[in-house]
mmCIF file of C-alpha atoms in Angstrom:
data_model
loop_
_atom_site.group_PDB
_atom_site.id
_atom_site.type_symbol
_atom_site.label_atom_id
_atom_site.label_comp_id
_atom_site.label_asym_id
_atom_site.label_seq_id
_atom_site.Cartn_x
_atom_site.Cartn_y
_atom_site.Cartn_z
ATOM 1 C CA MET A 1 -17.686 -24.898 13.844
ATOM 2 C CA ILE A 2 -15.570 -24.919 10.321
ATOM 3 C CA ALA A 3 -14.632 -28.032 11.493
ATOM 4 C CA LEU A 4 -17.915 -29.181 12.208
ATOM 5 C CA GLY A 5 -18.975 -27.427 8.976
ATOM 6 C CA VAL A 6 -16.663 -29.335 6.644
ATOM 7 C CA SER A 7 -16.565 -32.487 8.239
ATOM 8 C CA ASN A 8 -18.785 -35.494 7.018
ATOM 9 C CA PRO A 9 -20.920 -36.370 9.864
ATOM 10 C CA ALA A 10 -22.050 -39.468 8.222
ATOM 11 C CA ALA A 11 -18.727 -41.244 9.082
ATOM 12 C CA GLU A 12 -18.426 -43.917 11.668
ATOM 13 C CA SER A 13 -14.743 -43.512 11.348
ATOM 14 C CA GLN A 14 -14.052 -39.713 13.451
ATOM 15 C CA TYR A 15 -11.969 -39.043 16.371
ATOM 16 C CA SER A 16 -13.988 -38.481 19.502
ATOM 17 C CA LEU A 17 -12.715 -36.417 22.467
ATOM 18 C CA CYS A 18 -15.144 -37.910 24.939
ATOM 19 C CA PRO A 19 -13.880 -38.954 28.131
ATOM 20 C CA PHE A 20 -16.142 -41.914 28.592
ATOM 21 C CA LYS A 21 -15.793 -43.126 24.352
ATOM 22 C CA ALA A 22 -11.778 -43.851 25.509
ATOM 23 C CA VAL A 23 -12.792 -45.504 28.876
ATOM 24 C CA GLY A 24 -15.101 -47.687 26.585
ATOM 25 C CA ILE A 25 -18.495 -46.640 28.065
ATOM 26 C CA THR A 26 -21.029 -46.310 25.330
ATOM 27 C CA TRP A 27 -23.273 -43.821 26.951
ATOM 28 C CA CYS A 28 -22.818 -39.690 27.633
ATOM 29 C CA PRO A 29 -25.110 -37.648 27.872
ATOM 30 C CA GLY A 30 -23.110 -35.337 25.626
ATOM 31 C CA CYS A 31 -22.187 -37.924 22.347
ATOM 32 C CA GLY A 32 -23.766 -36.631 19.735
ATOM 33 C CA ILE A 33 -24.279 -32.739 20.224
ATOM 34 C CA GLY A 34 -21.172 -32.532 17.380
ATOM 35 C CA HIS A 35 -22.963 -34.792 14.820
ATOM 36 C CA ALA A 36 -26.255 -32.678 15.700
ATOM 37 C CA ILE A 37 -23.782 -29.516 15.196
ATOM 38 C CA SER A 38 -22.391 -31.040 11.970
ATOM 39 C CA TRP A 39 -26.060 -32.540 10.558
ATOM 40 C CA LEU A 40 -27.721 -28.885 10.905
ATOM 41 C CA LEU A 41 -24.647 -26.797 9.299
ATOM 42 C CA HIS A 42 -24.970 -29.361 6.390
ATOM 43 C CA GLY A 43 -28.882 -28.062 6.332
ATOM 44 C CA ASP A 44 -30.288 -31.762 7.833
ATOM 45 C CA LEU A 45 -32.327 -30.758 10.594
ATOM 46 C CA ALA A 46 -33.708 -34.283 11.408
ATOM 47 C CA ARG A 47 -30.935 -36.293 11.119
ATOM 48 C CA SER A 48 -29.343 -33.484 14.022
ATOM 49 C CA TRP A 49 -32.564 -34.172 15.908
ATOM 50 C CA GLN A 50 -31.958 -37.503 16.038
ATOM 51 C CA SER A 51 -28.331 -37.298 17.135
ATOM 52 C CA HIS A 52 -28.571 -35.183 20.330
ATOM 53 C CA TRP A 53 -31.871 -33.088 20.706
ATOM 54 C CA LEU A 54 -29.266 -30.534 22.421
ATOM 55 C CA GLY A 55 -27.284 -29.448 19.090
ATOM 56 C CA ALA A 56 -29.694 -26.499 17.717
ATOM 57 C CA PRO A 57 -28.890 -24.843 21.666
ATOM 58 C CA ALA A 58 -25.783 -25.817 21.636
ATOM 59 C CA LEU A 59 -24.940 -24.220 17.682
ATOM 60 C CA LEU A 60 -27.073 -20.516 18.680
ATOM 61 C CA ILE A 61 -25.149 -20.486 21.836
ATOM 62 C CA ILE A 62 -21.930 -21.133 20.264
ATOM 63 C CA GLY A 63 -22.934 -19.127 17.528
ATOM 64 C CA TYR A 64 -23.704 -16.028 19.968
ATOM 65 C CA ARG A 65 -20.233 -16.656 21.970
ATOM 66 C CA ILE A 66 -18.323 -16.087 19.110
ATOM 67 C CA TYR A 67 -19.703 -13.497 18.150
ATOM 68 C CA VAL A 68 -19.270 -11.490 21.479
ATOM 69 C CA LEU A 69 -15.359 -12.886 21.697
ATOM 70 C CA GLY A 70 -15.047 -11.765 17.798
ATOM 71 C CA ARG A 71 -17.024 -8.267 18.624
ATOM 72 C CA ARG A 72 -14.505 -7.515 21.875
ATOM 73 C CA MET A 73 -11.387 -9.124 19.854
ATOM 74 C CA PHE A 74 -12.301 -6.616 17.227
ATOM 75 C CA ILE A 75 -13.863 -3.339 18.511
ATOM 76 C CA PRO A 76 -12.701 -1.543 20.975
ATOM 77 C CA LYS A 77 -13.557 -0.523 24.411
ATOM 78 C CA GLN A 78 -15.079 3.123 24.672
ATOM 79 C CA GLU A 79 -13.161 4.735 26.784
ATOM 80 C CA TYR A 80 -16.249 5.435 30.233
ATOM 81 C CA LYS A 81 -15.483 8.631 32.115
ATOM 82 C CA PHE A 82 -16.512 8.754 35.080
ATOM 83 C CA GLU A 83 -17.042 12.958 36.253
#
């Protein structure tokens, strides 16, 4: 998330982890979500929507997951006693 927040989503020469792009396929249903999240983190909602319409839901889901994992890591579990 930090990398998406500090990167420039307008740069054309960004590295891609997309396996479809690596083999030369130009269309992928997931391509653009990283750009969409980056545009959202930069505050540009219109460009985010143009990049991929699942960017906002993906950001919410990933943010929630980071919260849950962070909470689990830093707040100890409460012990449950069965009586």
